[in-house]
XYZ file of C-alpha atoms in Angstrom:
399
model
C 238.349 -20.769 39.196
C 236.775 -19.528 42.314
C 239.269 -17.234 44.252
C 238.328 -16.598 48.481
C 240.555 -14.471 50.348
C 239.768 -17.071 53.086
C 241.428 -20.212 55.000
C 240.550 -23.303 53.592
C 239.881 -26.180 56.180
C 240.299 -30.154 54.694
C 237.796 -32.116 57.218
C 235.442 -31.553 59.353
C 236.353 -33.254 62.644
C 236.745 -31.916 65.907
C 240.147 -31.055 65.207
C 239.185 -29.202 61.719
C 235.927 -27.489 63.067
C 237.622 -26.277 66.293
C 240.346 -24.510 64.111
C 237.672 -23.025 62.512
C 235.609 -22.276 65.727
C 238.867 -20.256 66.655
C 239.526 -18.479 63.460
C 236.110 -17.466 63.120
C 235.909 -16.107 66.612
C 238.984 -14.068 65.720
C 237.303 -12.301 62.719
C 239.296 -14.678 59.993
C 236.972 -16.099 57.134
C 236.673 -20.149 56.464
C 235.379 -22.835 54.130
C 235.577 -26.158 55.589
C 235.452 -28.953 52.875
C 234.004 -32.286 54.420
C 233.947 -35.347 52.638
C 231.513 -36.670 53.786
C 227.561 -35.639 52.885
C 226.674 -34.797 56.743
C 229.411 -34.537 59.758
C 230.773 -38.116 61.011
C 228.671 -40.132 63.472
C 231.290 -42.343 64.034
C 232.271 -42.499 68.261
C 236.172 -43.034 67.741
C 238.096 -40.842 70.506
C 235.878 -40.373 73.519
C 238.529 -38.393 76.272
C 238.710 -35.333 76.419
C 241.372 -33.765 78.603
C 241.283 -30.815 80.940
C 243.669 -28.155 79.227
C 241.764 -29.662 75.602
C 238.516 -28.284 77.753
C 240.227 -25.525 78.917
C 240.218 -24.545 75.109
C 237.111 -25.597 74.287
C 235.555 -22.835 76.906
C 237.137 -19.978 75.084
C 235.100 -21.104 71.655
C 232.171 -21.726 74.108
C 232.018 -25.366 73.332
C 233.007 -26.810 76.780
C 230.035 -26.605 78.590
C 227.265 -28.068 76.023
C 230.275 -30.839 75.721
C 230.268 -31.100 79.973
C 226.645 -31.252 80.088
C 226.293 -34.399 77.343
C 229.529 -36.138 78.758
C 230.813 -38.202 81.777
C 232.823 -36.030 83.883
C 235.664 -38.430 85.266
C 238.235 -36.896 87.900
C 240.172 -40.036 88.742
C 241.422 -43.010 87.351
C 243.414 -46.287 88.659
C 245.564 -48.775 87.454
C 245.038 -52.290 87.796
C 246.258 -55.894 87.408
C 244.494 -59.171 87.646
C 246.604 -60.670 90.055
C 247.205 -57.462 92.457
C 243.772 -55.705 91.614
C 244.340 -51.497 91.973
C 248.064 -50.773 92.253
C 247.033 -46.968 92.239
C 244.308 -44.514 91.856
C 244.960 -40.823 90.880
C 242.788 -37.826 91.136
C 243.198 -34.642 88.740
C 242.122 -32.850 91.722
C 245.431 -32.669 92.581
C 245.810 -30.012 89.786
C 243.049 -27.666 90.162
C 245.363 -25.355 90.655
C 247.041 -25.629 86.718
C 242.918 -26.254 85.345
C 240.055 -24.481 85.197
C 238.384 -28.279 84.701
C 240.764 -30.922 87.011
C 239.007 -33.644 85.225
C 238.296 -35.844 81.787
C 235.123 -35.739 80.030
C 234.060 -39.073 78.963
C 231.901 -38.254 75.252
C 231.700 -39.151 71.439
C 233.932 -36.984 69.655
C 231.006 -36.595 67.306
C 229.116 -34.820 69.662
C 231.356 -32.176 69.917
C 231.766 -31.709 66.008
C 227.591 -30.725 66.391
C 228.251 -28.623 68.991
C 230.507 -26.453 66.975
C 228.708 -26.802 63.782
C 225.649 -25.809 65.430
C 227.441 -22.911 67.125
C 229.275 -21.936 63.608
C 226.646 -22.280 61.175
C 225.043 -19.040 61.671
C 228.201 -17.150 61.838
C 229.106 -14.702 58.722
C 232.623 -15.862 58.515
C 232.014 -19.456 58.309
C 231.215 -21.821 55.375
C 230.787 -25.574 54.934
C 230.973 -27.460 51.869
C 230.133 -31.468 52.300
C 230.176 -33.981 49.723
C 233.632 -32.168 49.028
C 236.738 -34.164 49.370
C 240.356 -32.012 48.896
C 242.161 -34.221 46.611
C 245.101 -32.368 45.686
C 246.981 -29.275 46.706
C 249.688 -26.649 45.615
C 251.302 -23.455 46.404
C 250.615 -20.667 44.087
C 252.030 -17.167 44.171
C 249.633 -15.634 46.976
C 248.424 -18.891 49.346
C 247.134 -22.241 48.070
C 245.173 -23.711 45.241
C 243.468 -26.963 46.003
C 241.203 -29.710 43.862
C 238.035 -30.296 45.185
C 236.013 -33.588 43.921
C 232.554 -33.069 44.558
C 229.672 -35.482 43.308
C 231.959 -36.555 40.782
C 233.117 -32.943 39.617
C 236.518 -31.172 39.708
C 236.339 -28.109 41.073
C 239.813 -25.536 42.048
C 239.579 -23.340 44.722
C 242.377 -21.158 45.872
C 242.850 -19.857 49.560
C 245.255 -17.415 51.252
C 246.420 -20.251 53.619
C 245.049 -24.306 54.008
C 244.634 -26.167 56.912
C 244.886 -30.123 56.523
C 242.663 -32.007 58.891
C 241.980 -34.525 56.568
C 242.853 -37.615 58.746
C 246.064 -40.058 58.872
C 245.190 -40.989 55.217
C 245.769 -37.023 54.572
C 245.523 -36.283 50.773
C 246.836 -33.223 51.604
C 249.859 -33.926 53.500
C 250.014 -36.789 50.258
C 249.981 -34.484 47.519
C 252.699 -31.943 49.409
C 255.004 -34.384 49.682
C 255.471 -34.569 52.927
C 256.335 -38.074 54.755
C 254.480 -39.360 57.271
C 257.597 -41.715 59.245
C 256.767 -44.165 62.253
C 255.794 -47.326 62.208
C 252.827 -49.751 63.150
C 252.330 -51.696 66.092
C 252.084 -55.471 64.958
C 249.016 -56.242 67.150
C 245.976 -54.388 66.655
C 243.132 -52.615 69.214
C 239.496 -54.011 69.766
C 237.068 -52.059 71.100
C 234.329 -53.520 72.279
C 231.027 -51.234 73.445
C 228.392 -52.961 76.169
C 225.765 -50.827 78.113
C 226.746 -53.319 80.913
C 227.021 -51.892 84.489
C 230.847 -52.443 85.512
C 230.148 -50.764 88.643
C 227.873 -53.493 89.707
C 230.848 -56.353 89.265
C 233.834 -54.591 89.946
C 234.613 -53.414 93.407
C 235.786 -50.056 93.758
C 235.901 -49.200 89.737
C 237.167 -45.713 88.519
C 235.267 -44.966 85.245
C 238.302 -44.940 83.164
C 240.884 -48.069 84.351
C 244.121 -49.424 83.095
C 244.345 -53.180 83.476
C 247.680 -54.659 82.868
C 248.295 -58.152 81.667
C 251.430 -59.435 79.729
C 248.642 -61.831 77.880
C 245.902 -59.384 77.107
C 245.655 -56.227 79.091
C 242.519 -54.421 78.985
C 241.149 -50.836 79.494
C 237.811 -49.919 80.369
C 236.489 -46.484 79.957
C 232.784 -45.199 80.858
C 231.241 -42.978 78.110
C 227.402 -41.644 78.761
C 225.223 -45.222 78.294
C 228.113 -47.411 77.687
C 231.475 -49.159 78.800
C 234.196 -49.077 76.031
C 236.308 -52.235 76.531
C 239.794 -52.381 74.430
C 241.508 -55.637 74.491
C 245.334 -55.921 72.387
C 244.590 -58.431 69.270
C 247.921 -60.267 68.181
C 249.481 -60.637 65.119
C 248.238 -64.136 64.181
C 244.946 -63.168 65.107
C 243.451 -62.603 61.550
C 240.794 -59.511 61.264
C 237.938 -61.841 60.771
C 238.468 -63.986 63.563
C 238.894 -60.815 65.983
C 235.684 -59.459 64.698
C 233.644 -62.565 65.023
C 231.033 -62.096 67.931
C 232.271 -65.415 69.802
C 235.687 -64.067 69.538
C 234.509 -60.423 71.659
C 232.367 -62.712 74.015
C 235.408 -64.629 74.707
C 237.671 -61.636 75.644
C 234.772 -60.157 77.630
C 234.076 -63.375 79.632
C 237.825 -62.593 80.881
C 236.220 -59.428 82.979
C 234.266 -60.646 85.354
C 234.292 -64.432 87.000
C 230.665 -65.859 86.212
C 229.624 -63.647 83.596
C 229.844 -65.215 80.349
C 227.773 -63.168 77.760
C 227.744 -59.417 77.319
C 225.144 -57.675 75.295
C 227.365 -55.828 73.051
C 226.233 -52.663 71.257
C 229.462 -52.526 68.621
C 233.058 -53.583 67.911
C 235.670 -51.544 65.921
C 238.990 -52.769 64.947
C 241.543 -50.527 65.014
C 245.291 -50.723 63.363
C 247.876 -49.325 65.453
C 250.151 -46.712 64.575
C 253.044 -43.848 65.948
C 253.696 -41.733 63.209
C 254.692 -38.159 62.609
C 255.051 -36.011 59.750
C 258.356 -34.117 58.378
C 257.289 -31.165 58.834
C 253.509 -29.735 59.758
C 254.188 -26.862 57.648
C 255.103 -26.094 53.773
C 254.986 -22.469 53.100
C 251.182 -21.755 53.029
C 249.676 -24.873 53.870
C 249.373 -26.596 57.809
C 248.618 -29.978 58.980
C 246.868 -30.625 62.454
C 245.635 -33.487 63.822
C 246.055 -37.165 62.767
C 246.797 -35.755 58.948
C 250.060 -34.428 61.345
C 250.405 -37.422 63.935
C 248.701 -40.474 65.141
C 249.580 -42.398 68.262
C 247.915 -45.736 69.750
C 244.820 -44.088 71.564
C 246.037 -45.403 75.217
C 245.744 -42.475 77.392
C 243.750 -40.350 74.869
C 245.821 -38.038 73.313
C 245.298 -37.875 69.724
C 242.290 -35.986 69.518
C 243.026 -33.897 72.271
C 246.885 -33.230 70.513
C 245.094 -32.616 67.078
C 242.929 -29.774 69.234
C 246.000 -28.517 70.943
C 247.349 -28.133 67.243
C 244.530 -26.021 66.070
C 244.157 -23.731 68.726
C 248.121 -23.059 68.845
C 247.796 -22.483 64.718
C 245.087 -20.625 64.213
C 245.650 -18.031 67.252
C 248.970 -17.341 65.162
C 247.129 -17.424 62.016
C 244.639 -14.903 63.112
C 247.589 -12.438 64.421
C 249.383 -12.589 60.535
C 246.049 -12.489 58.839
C 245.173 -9.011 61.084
C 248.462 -7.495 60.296
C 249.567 -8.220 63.759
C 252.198 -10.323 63.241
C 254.812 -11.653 60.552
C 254.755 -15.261 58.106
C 257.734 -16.258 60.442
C 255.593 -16.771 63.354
C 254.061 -19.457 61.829
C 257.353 -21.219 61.748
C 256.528 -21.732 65.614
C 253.646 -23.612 65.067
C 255.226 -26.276 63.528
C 258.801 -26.179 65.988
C 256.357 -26.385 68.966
C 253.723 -28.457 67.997
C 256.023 -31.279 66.146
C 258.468 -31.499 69.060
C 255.707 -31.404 71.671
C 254.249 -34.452 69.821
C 258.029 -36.202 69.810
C 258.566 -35.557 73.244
C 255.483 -35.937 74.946
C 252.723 -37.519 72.898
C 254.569 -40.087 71.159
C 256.497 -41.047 73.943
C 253.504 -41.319 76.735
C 250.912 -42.993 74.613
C 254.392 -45.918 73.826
C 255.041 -46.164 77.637
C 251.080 -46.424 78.254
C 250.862 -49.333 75.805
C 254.388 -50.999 77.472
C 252.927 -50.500 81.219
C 249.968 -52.434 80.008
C 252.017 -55.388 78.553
C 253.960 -55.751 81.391
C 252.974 -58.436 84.510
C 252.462 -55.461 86.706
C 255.405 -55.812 89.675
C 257.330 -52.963 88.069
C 254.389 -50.764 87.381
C 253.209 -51.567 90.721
C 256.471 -49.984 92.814
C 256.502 -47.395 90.117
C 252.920 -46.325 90.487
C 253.054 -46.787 94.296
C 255.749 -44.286 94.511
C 254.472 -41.894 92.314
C 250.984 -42.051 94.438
C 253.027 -41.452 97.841
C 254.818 -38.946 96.453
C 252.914 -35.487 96.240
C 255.322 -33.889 94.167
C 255.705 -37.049 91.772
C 252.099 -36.949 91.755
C 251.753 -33.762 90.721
C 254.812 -34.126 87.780
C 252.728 -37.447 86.737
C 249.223 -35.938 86.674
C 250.639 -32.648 84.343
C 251.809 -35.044 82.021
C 248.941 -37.383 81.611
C 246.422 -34.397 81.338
C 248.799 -32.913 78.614
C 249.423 -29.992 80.585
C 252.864 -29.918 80.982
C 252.968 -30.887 76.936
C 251.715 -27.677 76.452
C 254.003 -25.505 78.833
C 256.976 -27.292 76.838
C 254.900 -25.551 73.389
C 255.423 -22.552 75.072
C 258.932 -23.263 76.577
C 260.072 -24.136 72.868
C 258.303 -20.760 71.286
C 260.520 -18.670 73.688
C 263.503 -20.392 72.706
C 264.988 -19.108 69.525
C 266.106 -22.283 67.351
């Protein structure tokens, strides 16, 4: 048995390598263990919000990310039969932001962008091709299984991080349940380098278009449009992933345009779940191994980032002395309410706005837009700022 006086990091994500971006920067020692042989490639979450890139500048990562992304201030609301009910600006907030806007990018590029930063860094140490399967306390921090080109290895850690993914084999093998539910339709996403700009009068690069038949969203990323269209229940997975069956949906966009040249689909399965607890004496979860939402309004990643930073700041203060075990209680009492209250709860209401004809959300939208205070209340919450003043609200409030 190999024994590191180290945190041990399950995944390699952006939600796994930016808690180790931040431990490493505070003089704390990591291995991250990545399944897979080389970091992901795969585009999934693409938003990035501005308090997530508020973050991202103290590890240094915000800028490369800026400078390969789509920088998008505003975005608008839309239906098919009223066209924009609303367009908001994160302008508006400059004030609460040191970046009052989204980036629009792969979520994979900003795993490079902190490998590439990390890799050369003393503290730091990667391990692919090395999946955590199981994991226990032991009498000073954790002990984990490690399968690793068909080998069992055990490793032991002072403290382990689980960013491992909703299929989480560490939050498995802990015990810990992972309650919610999933959404009987699922999401298609649909990618086409396609110039929406061209077509669509007045287009915001990332727009909400309600329908109670089959809303739509369409977000810019650098190259490409990302389309996501609801798929119901009776739709099977091979019919929704058959080409005619994207071209269809697509054809829906724009009168007179009837085929798309479509770089990929993904199918997605729709969940809004949360674990028990996101910590069991030495071991955390962050990320979607702690919570996963429907991605309308783009908050898992950018909650799963929010997690990590808020952990290992607190980690780093016990691990220098500077602090006791019992602040870590307040990661989880922030971070688990914060995703109750706020992330759970917006991302359901996103999805319900878009399945509804669009009369109510137009008054309600309207009002909000007129409304410089509502705006500003609105715009806090849908960049995940005021999520993250509630963190701090709960951490000052003794339980």
């Amino acid at each position: 048995m190999t024994s590191d006086e180290r945190v041990l990091i399950a995944g390699a994500g952006p939600v796994g390598l930016a808690a180790a971006a931040n431990l490493v920067r505070n003089g704390v020692p990591v291995t991250v263990f990545e399944a897979g042989a080389d970091l992901s490639t795969e585009s999934r979450a693409s938003t990035f919000h501005p308090p997530t890139l508020d973050m991202l500048d103290t590890l240094g990562a915000a800028q490369p990310l800026i400078a390969q992304g789509l920088t998008a201030p505003k975005f608008q609301y839309r239906t098919l039969r009223h066209g924009i009910l609303a367009q908001f600006d994160f302008g508006a907030i400059a004030d609460a932001t040191a970046h009052p806007y989204r980036v629009q990018c792969e979520q994979s590029r900003l795993t490079r962008i902190l490998y590439e930063q990390l890799r050369t860094q003393p503290g730091f140490n990667i391990e692919f091709n090395s999946a955590v399967t199981r994991a226990r306390q032991n009498t000073t921090g954790m002990t984990i299984v490690v399968k690793r080109d068909g080998r069992v290895e055990t490793r032991t850690g002072r403290f382990l991080i689980g960013a491992d993914g909703a299929r989480s084999d560490v939050r498995r093998s802990l015990g810990i349940e992972f309650t919610g539910f999933t959404w009987p339709d699922r999401f298609l996403v649909v990618s086409t380098p396609f110039d929406f700009y061209s077509a669509i009068e007045g287009l915001a690069p990332v727009s909400y278009v309600a329908d109670p038949e089959r809303w739509r969203f369409l977000l810019q990323i650098p190259g490409l449009w990302r389309v996501m269209f609801p798929v119901a229940g009776n739709e099977s997975d091979e019919m929704a992933l058959a080409p005619k069956f994207a071209q269809a949906l697509m054809a829906t966009i724009v009168p007179g345009i009837a085929t798309y040249e479509i770089a990929h689909t993904t199918l997605y399965k729709v969940h809004q779940r949360v674990a028990k607890t996101m910590r069991l004496g030495s071991a955390f979860l962050i990320g979607d191994a702690a919570h996963i939402n429907n991605p309308l309004g783009g908050m898992g990643m950018n909650g799963g980032i929010h997690d990590a930073m808020n952990l290992t700041t607190r980690l780093a203060e016990v691990w220098h002395g500077r602090a006791s075990n019992a602040t870590l209680d307040l990661f989880d009492r922030e971070r688990r309410l914060v995703t109750l209250e706020y992330i759970d709860q917006q991302s359901t209401q996103n999805k319900r706005n878009l399945e509804s004809d669009g009369v109510a959300l137009k008054t309600n939208l309207e009002a909000i837009a007129a409304d410089p205070l509502l705006m500003r209340e609105y715009l806090m919450r849908v960049s995940m700022i005021a999520s993250l003043a509630r963190a701090k609200e709960l951490g000052a409030t003794p339980p």
